[in-house]
């Protein structure tokens, strides 16, 4: 759905790590028990490895142009998290990371297709497989993370540095939080949605409909990100990667939700008419970085009146994070499609106190669902 957390430098950090740890905690023998603290530590190690690798390259600071980051750093994050969770030695961890590099990488050209989600799935699977192969004795180049012909092949200006020792190490998640999306689309479109919602207030009063026939021109001033420039998206995945669609749907409906990307919504005549009026501009100061980009939208009416609004930080960005209650509501809305309401509430309680959980099997048992006859019927 493209609904997962997003970080800076650009990647989706959790998607390649959390499924691996849940699968391992479910598959391992019941004794010794894996605690919530074990899972949290391995999770943070998997996130940390991704962040440190991304910070070794200037190219990684920008929205990607060549490789989809989760397919690169996510694979190594998965290998690192697996190695930590299984208690591998330092030597085996090094081998696991080396093997994982040969599993890494997927082109950004498959963004906005059904294959994009496969990138993170493969990253999770291949990272775990790399750790298993290291346990079986397979070896790789132990210097691969320091080499231009190694991990440096994925990023220009790759310049690895010696990490501080553990006594002075500070976790990256403490310094750079993630962004949580309010709707399932490319993160850059969230600035567009905020700016469009502000402009709409000038055009629509109370519950009146948007006066489409009075709109002559819509200008979006955004960074130059080619794979999110889709003037007339035809599919759900293309619409999730379209500055133009998110702007028009927000102007028309007042906001973006999960159903906004259904085919029937994308193909509405009103949406197509608005799309035909959109123009893009790329100001030189609007760089393609999730940390600095902005969106400015101007709507000009037939009578010449122009309304302009700008978004520098949307609600859900790390500078303006979702409240804990809004985060819970997002989880409830998604999880309740496959789990009972009672199970969802129990999961919420467990996750918010994960460090106190003595046995992770409690978590994986709840996640298996459906947990009631009513949910079984709903699934059927």
Short mmCIF file of C-alpha atoms in Angstrom, two decimals:
data_model
loop_
_atom_site.label_atom_id
_atom_site.label_comp_id
_atom_site.label_asym_id
_atom_site.label_seq_id
_atom_site.Cartn_x
_atom_site.Cartn_y
_atom_site.Cartn_z
CA UNK A 1 0.00 0.00 0.00
CA UNK A 2 3.04 2.31 0.34
CA UNK A 3 1.77 3.10 3.84
CA UNK A 4 4.94 2.29 5.81
CA UNK A 5 7.29 4.56 7.74
CA UNK A 6 9.85 6.65 5.84
CA UNK A 7 13.22 7.91 7.06
CA UNK A 8 15.96 10.36 6.14
CA UNK A 9 18.21 9.64 4.30
CA UNK A 10 15.45 8.17 2.19
CA UNK A 11 14.32 4.62 2.89
CA UNK A 12 11.50 2.63 4.50
CA UNK A 13 13.44 1.25 7.48
CA UNK A 14 11.00 -1.08 9.26
CA UNK A 15 9.56 -3.12 6.39
CA UNK A 16 12.63 -5.28 5.82
CA UNK A 17 13.34 -5.83 9.52
CA UNK A 18 10.15 -6.31 11.54
CA UNK A 19 8.67 -9.20 9.47
CA UNK A 20 11.94 -11.10 9.81
CA UNK A 21 12.00 -10.78 13.58
CA UNK A 22 8.36 -11.80 13.91
CA UNK A 23 8.97 -14.83 11.69
CA UNK A 24 12.05 -15.84 13.66
CA UNK A 25 10.35 -15.41 17.03
CA UNK A 26 7.53 -17.64 15.78
CA UNK A 27 9.83 -20.29 14.30
CA UNK A 28 12.37 -20.62 17.10
CA UNK A 29 11.86 -23.33 19.74
CA UNK A 30 9.89 -22.26 22.82
CA UNK A 31 12.93 -22.53 25.08
CA UNK A 32 14.73 -20.26 25.67
CA UNK A 33 11.99 -17.67 25.27
CA UNK A 34 12.53 -14.57 23.10
CA UNK A 35 11.49 -11.48 25.01
CA UNK A 36 10.10 -8.20 23.74
CA UNK A 37 13.40 -6.59 24.72
CA UNK A 38 15.27 -9.10 22.52
CA UNK A 39 13.03 -8.17 19.61
CA UNK A 40 13.38 -4.43 20.23
CA UNK A 41 17.17 -4.60 20.39
CA UNK A 42 17.47 -6.63 17.19
CA UNK A 43 14.98 -4.28 15.49
CA UNK A 44 17.02 -1.23 16.45
CA UNK A 45 20.23 -2.89 15.25
CA UNK A 46 18.58 -3.55 11.89
CA UNK A 47 17.46 0.08 11.63
CA UNK A 48 20.84 1.40 12.80
CA UNK A 49 22.82 -0.48 10.17
CA UNK A 50 20.60 0.96 7.43
CA UNK A 51 20.98 4.52 8.71
CA UNK A 52 24.74 4.33 9.13
CA UNK A 53 25.23 3.00 5.60
CA UNK A 54 22.99 5.72 4.13
CA UNK A 55 24.97 8.44 5.90
CA UNK A 56 28.15 7.38 4.11
CA UNK A 57 26.83 8.82 0.81
CA UNK A 58 25.72 12.31 -0.25
CA UNK A 59 23.55 10.77 -2.97
CA UNK A 60 21.53 8.93 -0.34
CA UNK A 61 20.35 12.24 1.17
CA UNK A 62 18.11 12.81 -1.83
CA UNK A 63 15.01 10.99 -3.04
CA UNK A 64 16.48 8.07 -5.06
CA UNK A 65 17.09 8.12 -8.80
CA UNK A 66 18.72 4.73 -9.42
CA UNK A 67 18.18 2.07 -6.75
CA UNK A 68 15.17 1.68 -4.46
CA UNK A 69 16.81 2.15 -1.01
CA UNK A 70 14.90 -0.56 0.93
CA UNK A 71 16.17 -3.12 -1.57
CA UNK A 72 19.74 -2.02 -0.80
CA UNK A 73 20.11 -1.03 2.85
CA UNK A 74 17.00 -3.00 3.85
CA UNK A 75 18.68 -6.25 2.86
CA UNK A 76 21.62 -5.46 5.14
CA UNK A 77 19.29 -4.30 7.90
CA UNK A 78 17.51 -7.65 7.71
CA UNK A 79 20.82 -9.54 7.86
CA UNK A 80 21.98 -7.46 10.83
CA UNK A 81 18.71 -7.87 12.75
CA UNK A 82 18.68 -11.62 12.10
CA UNK A 83 22.31 -11.95 13.23
CA UNK A 84 21.62 -10.04 16.44
CA UNK A 85 18.41 -11.92 17.21
CA UNK A 86 20.10 -15.31 16.71
CA UNK A 87 23.20 -14.31 18.67
CA UNK A 88 25.72 -14.79 15.87
CA UNK A 89 29.40 -14.11 16.59
CA UNK A 90 31.07 -10.97 15.25
CA UNK A 91 32.74 -13.05 12.55
CA UNK A 92 29.45 -14.59 11.42
CA UNK A 93 27.75 -11.16 11.48
CA UNK A 94 30.46 -9.83 9.18
CA UNK A 95 29.95 -12.74 6.81
CA UNK A 96 26.18 -12.26 6.86
CA UNK A 97 26.51 -8.61 5.84
CA UNK A 98 28.98 -9.49 3.09
CA UNK A 99 26.62 -12.11 1.67
CA UNK A 100 23.67 -9.71 1.95
CA UNK A 101 25.40 -7.16 -0.30
CA UNK A 102 25.28 -9.70 -3.13
CA UNK A 103 21.52 -10.02 -2.59
CA UNK A 104 20.93 -6.26 -2.56
CA UNK A 105 19.56 -3.83 -5.13
CA UNK A 106 16.43 -3.22 -7.22
CA UNK A 107 15.91 -0.42 -9.79
CA UNK A 108 13.70 2.54 -9.03
CA UNK A 109 12.02 1.99 -12.41
CA UNK A 110 9.73 -0.57 -10.76
CA UNK A 111 8.30 2.06 -8.41
CA UNK A 112 4.61 2.72 -9.05
CA UNK A 113 4.11 -0.92 -10.07
CA UNK A 114 2.97 -4.03 -8.23
CA UNK A 115 6.63 -5.07 -8.04
CA UNK A 116 7.70 -2.21 -5.76
CA UNK A 117 6.36 -3.93 -2.60
CA UNK A 118 8.30 -7.03 -3.64
CA UNK A 119 11.51 -5.07 -3.08
CA UNK A 120 11.04 -4.95 0.67
CA UNK A 121 9.78 -8.53 0.80
CA UNK A 122 12.91 -9.69 -0.99
CA UNK A 123 15.11 -7.54 1.25
CA UNK A 124 13.62 -9.17 4.35
CA UNK A 125 13.92 -12.68 2.95
CA UNK A 126 17.41 -12.30 1.45
CA UNK A 127 18.86 -10.67 4.56
CA UNK A 128 17.63 -13.53 6.71
CA UNK A 129 18.92 -16.03 4.16
CA UNK A 130 22.33 -14.33 4.23
CA UNK A 131 22.52 -14.86 7.99
CA UNK A 132 21.54 -18.52 7.61
CA UNK A 133 24.21 -19.02 4.94
CA UNK A 134 26.82 -17.41 7.19
CA UNK A 135 25.82 -19.83 9.96
CA UNK A 136 26.39 -22.70 7.49
CA UNK A 137 29.91 -21.44 6.76
CA UNK A 138 29.51 -19.44 3.53
CA UNK A 139 32.02 -16.59 3.30
CA UNK A 140 32.15 -13.29 1.44
CA UNK A 141 34.52 -10.33 1.17
CA UNK A 142 34.85 -8.99 4.69
CA UNK A 143 35.90 -5.56 3.40
CA UNK A 144 32.87 -5.22 1.13
CA UNK A 145 31.29 -2.35 3.10
CA UNK A 146 34.52 -0.30 2.73
CA UNK A 147 34.90 -0.72 -1.04
CA UNK A 148 33.70 1.31 -4.04
CA UNK A 149 33.32 -2.00 -5.87
CA UNK A 150 31.43 -3.40 -2.89
CA UNK A 151 28.58 -1.55 -1.21
CA UNK A 152 29.84 1.64 -2.89
CA UNK A 153 28.48 0.32 -6.21
CA UNK A 154 24.98 1.34 -5.08
CA UNK A 155 25.71 4.97 -4.13
CA UNK A 156 27.82 7.74 -5.64
CA UNK A 157 30.19 9.63 -3.34
CA UNK A 158 30.29 6.63 -1.01
CA UNK A 159 32.78 7.37 1.75
CA UNK A 160 32.57 4.99 4.73
CA UNK A 161 33.90 6.12 8.07
CA UNK A 162 34.99 4.36 11.24
CA UNK A 163 32.06 4.19 13.65
CA UNK A 164 32.47 5.33 17.26
CA UNK A 165 32.96 2.70 19.91
CA UNK A 166 29.99 1.46 21.87
CA UNK A 167 30.76 3.64 24.89
CA UNK A 168 30.13 6.83 22.88
CA UNK A 169 27.64 5.48 20.34
CA UNK A 170 24.29 7.28 19.98
CA UNK A 171 21.39 5.52 18.25
CA UNK A 172 20.32 7.20 15.01
CA UNK A 173 16.61 6.82 15.85
CA UNK A 174 17.25 9.06 18.86
CA UNK A 175 18.62 11.73 16.50
CA UNK A 176 16.39 11.25 13.44
CA UNK A 177 12.83 9.99 13.85
CA UNK A 178 10.74 8.48 11.05
CA UNK A 179 7.73 9.94 9.26
CA UNK A 180 4.37 8.18 9.54
CA UNK A 181 2.02 8.61 6.58
CA UNK A 182 -1.62 9.62 6.98
CA UNK A 183 -2.53 8.12 3.61
CA UNK A 184 -0.88 5.40 1.48
CA UNK A 185 1.22 7.20 -1.14
CA UNK A 186 4.77 8.35 -1.82
CA UNK A 187 5.96 10.56 1.03
CA UNK A 188 6.61 13.59 -1.23
CA UNK A 189 2.91 13.72 -2.11
CA UNK A 190 2.04 14.49 1.51
CA UNK A 191 3.38 18.04 1.15
CA UNK A 192 1.17 18.38 -1.93
CA UNK A 193 -1.92 17.19 -0.05
CA UNK A 194 -1.36 19.68 2.77
CA UNK A 195 -0.90 22.62 0.41
CA UNK A 196 -3.91 21.59 -1.72
CA UNK A 197 -6.14 21.31 1.35
CA UNK A 198 -5.18 24.86 2.33
CA UNK A 199 -5.92 26.24 -1.15
CA UNK A 200 -9.28 24.45 -1.20
CA UNK A 201 -10.47 26.57 1.72
CA UNK A 202 -10.31 29.61 -0.58
CA UNK A 203 -12.39 27.87 -3.25
CA UNK A 204 -15.06 25.98 -1.31
CA UNK A 205 -17.34 27.22 1.45
CA UNK A 206 -19.14 24.91 3.86
CA UNK A 207 -20.10 21.71 2.01
CA UNK A 208 -20.25 23.17 -1.48
CA UNK A 209 -18.64 21.32 -4.39
CA UNK A 210 -15.35 22.42 -5.91
CA UNK A 211 -16.12 24.79 -8.86
CA UNK A 212 -14.12 22.81 -11.42
CA UNK A 213 -15.45 24.78 -14.39
CA UNK A 214 -14.15 28.02 -12.86
CA UNK A 215 -10.58 26.72 -12.49
CA UNK A 216 -8.29 27.68 -15.36
CA UNK A 217 -4.89 26.52 -14.11
CA UNK A 218 -3.25 24.59 -11.26
CA UNK A 219 0.50 25.02 -10.71
CA UNK A 220 2.50 22.75 -8.41
CA UNK A 221 5.95 23.96 -7.36
CA UNK A 222 7.71 20.82 -6.24
CA UNK A 223 11.13 19.15 -6.46
CA UNK A 224 12.06 17.36 -9.67
CA UNK A 225 11.28 13.72 -8.83
CA UNK A 226 10.55 11.99 -12.10
CA UNK A 227 8.98 8.80 -10.80
CA UNK A 228 6.36 10.80 -8.87
CA UNK A 229 5.55 12.91 -11.93
CA UNK A 230 2.56 11.09 -13.44
CA UNK A 231 0.12 13.47 -15.19
CA UNK A 232 -2.62 10.86 -15.85
CA UNK A 233 -2.19 7.78 -13.62
CA UNK A 234 -4.11 4.70 -14.75
CA UNK A 235 -3.59 2.36 -11.80
CA UNK A 236 -3.66 2.38 -8.02
CA UNK A 237 0.14 2.19 -7.83
CA UNK A 238 0.65 4.99 -10.35
CA UNK A 239 -1.81 7.20 -8.46
CA UNK A 240 0.17 6.65 -5.26
CA UNK A 241 3.18 8.03 -7.13
CA UNK A 242 1.55 11.06 -8.72
CA UNK A 243 1.96 14.62 -7.47
CA UNK A 244 -0.81 15.59 -9.86
CA UNK A 245 -3.37 13.04 -8.72
CA UNK A 246 -2.91 13.71 -5.01
CA UNK A 247 -3.29 17.45 -5.59
CA UNK A 248 -6.47 17.05 -7.68
CA UNK A 249 -8.07 14.45 -5.40
CA UNK A 250 -7.44 16.68 -2.38
CA UNK A 251 -8.90 19.72 -4.13
CA UNK A 252 -11.94 17.72 -5.18
CA UNK A 253 -12.64 15.75 -1.98
CA UNK A 254 -10.98 17.80 0.74
CA UNK A 255 -8.56 15.02 1.72
CA UNK A 256 -6.97 11.70 0.82
CA UNK A 257 -7.94 8.33 2.31
CA UNK A 258 -7.29 4.66 1.51
CA UNK A 259 -10.26 4.45 -0.93
CA UNK A 260 -8.97 7.51 -2.82
CA UNK A 261 -6.69 5.19 -4.79
CA UNK A 262 -9.34 2.73 -5.89
CA UNK A 263 -9.72 2.49 -9.65
CA UNK A 264 -13.21 3.99 -9.64
CA UNK A 265 -11.89 7.07 -7.82
CA UNK A 266 -8.89 7.50 -10.11
CA UNK A 267 -10.99 7.36 -13.28
CA UNK A 268 -13.66 9.88 -12.23
CA UNK A 269 -14.34 12.45 -14.99
CA UNK A 270 -13.94 15.30 -12.48
CA UNK A 271 -10.46 14.07 -11.53
CA UNK A 272 -9.40 13.70 -15.18
CA UNK A 273 -10.64 17.21 -15.95
CA UNK A 274 -8.65 18.67 -13.06
CA UNK A 275 -5.55 16.69 -14.06
CA UNK A 276 -5.63 18.31 -17.50
CA UNK A 277 -5.21 21.72 -15.85
CA UNK A 278 -2.10 20.86 -13.80
CA UNK A 279 1.35 22.24 -14.57
CA UNK A 280 4.59 21.51 -12.70
CA UNK A 281 7.39 23.91 -11.83
CA UNK A 282 10.68 22.94 -10.17
CA UNK A 283 12.19 25.88 -8.22
CA UNK A 284 15.96 25.64 -7.87
CA UNK A 285 15.78 25.91 -4.10
CA UNK A 286 13.32 23.00 -3.83
CA UNK A 287 15.73 20.09 -3.53
CA UNK A 288 14.54 16.44 -3.66
CA UNK A 289 15.17 15.70 0.01
CA UNK A 290 12.58 14.59 2.55
CA UNK A 291 14.31 16.84 5.06
CA UNK A 292 14.06 20.10 3.10
CA UNK A 293 11.50 19.89 0.26
CA UNK A 294 8.33 21.96 0.15
CA UNK A 295 5.23 22.22 -2.02
CA UNK A 296 3.58 25.41 -3.21
CA UNK A 297 0.32 25.23 -5.13
CA UNK A 298 -1.40 28.05 -7.02
CA UNK A 299 -4.93 27.79 -8.39
CA UNK A 300 -5.94 30.42 -10.95
CA UNK A 301 -9.62 30.97 -11.77
CA UNK A 302 -11.10 32.05 -15.08
CA UNK A 303 -11.50 35.60 -13.79
CA UNK A 304 -7.76 35.83 -13.09
CA UNK A 305 -7.93 35.45 -9.31
CA UNK A 306 -5.10 33.28 -7.98
CA UNK A 307 -4.88 31.54 -4.60
CA UNK A 308 -1.51 30.23 -3.39
CA UNK A 309 -0.60 28.11 -0.37
CA UNK A 310 2.62 26.41 0.70
CA UNK A 311 3.49 23.43 2.89
CA UNK A 312 6.95 23.17 4.44
CA UNK A 313 6.15 20.36 6.86
CA UNK A 314 3.12 18.06 6.79
CA UNK A 315 1.47 16.43 9.80
CA UNK A 316 3.21 13.07 10.21
CA UNK A 317 6.69 14.33 9.28
CA UNK A 318 9.37 13.94 11.97
CA UNK A 319 9.24 17.71 12.51
CA UNK A 320 5.48 17.51 13.11
CA UNK A 321 4.90 13.91 14.28
CA UNK A 322 1.57 12.15 14.55
CA UNK A 323 0.13 12.11 18.04
CA UNK A 324 0.17 8.74 19.77
CA UNK A 325 -3.60 8.56 19.48
CA UNK A 326 -3.54 9.25 15.73
CA UNK A 327 -0.89 6.56 15.36
CA UNK A 328 -3.13 4.14 17.23
CA UNK A 329 -6.05 5.06 14.99
CA UNK A 330 -4.00 4.37 11.88
CA UNK A 331 -3.09 0.95 13.26
CA UNK A 332 -6.68 0.19 14.20
CA UNK A 333 -7.99 1.18 10.78
CA UNK A 334 -5.55 -1.12 8.98
CA UNK A 335 -5.39 -4.05 11.39
CA UNK A 336 -9.17 -4.27 11.89
CA UNK A 337 -9.48 -5.41 8.26
CA UNK A 338 -7.93 -8.75 9.22
CA UNK A 339 -8.15 -8.99 13.02
CA UNK A 340 -10.94 -8.67 15.56
CA UNK A 341 -11.31 -5.40 17.45
CA UNK A 342 -10.36 -7.09 20.73
CA UNK A 343 -7.20 -8.50 19.17
CA UNK A 344 -6.25 -5.11 17.75
CA UNK A 345 -6.61 -3.45 21.16
CA UNK A 346 -4.60 -6.20 22.84
CA UNK A 347 -1.84 -5.83 20.22
CA UNK A 348 -1.76 -2.08 20.76
CA UNK A 349 -1.30 -2.57 24.48
CA UNK A 350 1.48 -5.13 24.00
CA UNK A 351 3.41 -3.07 21.44
CA UNK A 352 3.31 0.05 23.61
CA UNK A 353 4.86 -1.97 26.44
CA UNK A 354 6.99 -4.30 24.35
CA UNK A 355 10.06 -4.04 26.57
CA UNK A 356 8.06 -5.69 29.37
CA UNK A 357 6.91 -8.67 27.28
CA UNK A 358 8.55 -11.84 28.53
CA UNK A 359 7.59 -14.10 25.62
CA UNK A 360 7.22 -12.91 22.01
CA UNK A 361 5.03 -15.89 21.18
CA UNK A 362 2.16 -13.92 22.76
CA UNK A 363 2.63 -11.31 20.05
CA UNK A 364 2.93 -13.73 17.14
CA UNK A 365 -0.09 -15.75 18.31
CA UNK A 366 -2.26 -12.63 18.27
CA UNK A 367 -0.95 -11.61 14.86
CA UNK A 368 -1.86 -14.94 13.31
CA UNK A 369 -5.63 -14.25 13.43
CA UNK A 370 -8.44 -14.46 12.48
CA UNK A 371 -9.26 -14.77 16.14
CA UNK A 372 -13.03 -15.19 16.09
CA UNK A 373 -15.71 -16.96 13.98
CA UNK A 374 -16.94 -13.56 12.85
CA UNK A 375 -13.50 -12.69 11.42
CA UNK A 376 -13.30 -16.03 9.65
CA UNK A 377 -16.65 -15.30 7.99
CA UNK A 378 -15.45 -11.80 7.10
CA UNK A 379 -12.31 -13.18 5.47
CA UNK A 380 -14.32 -15.69 3.44
#
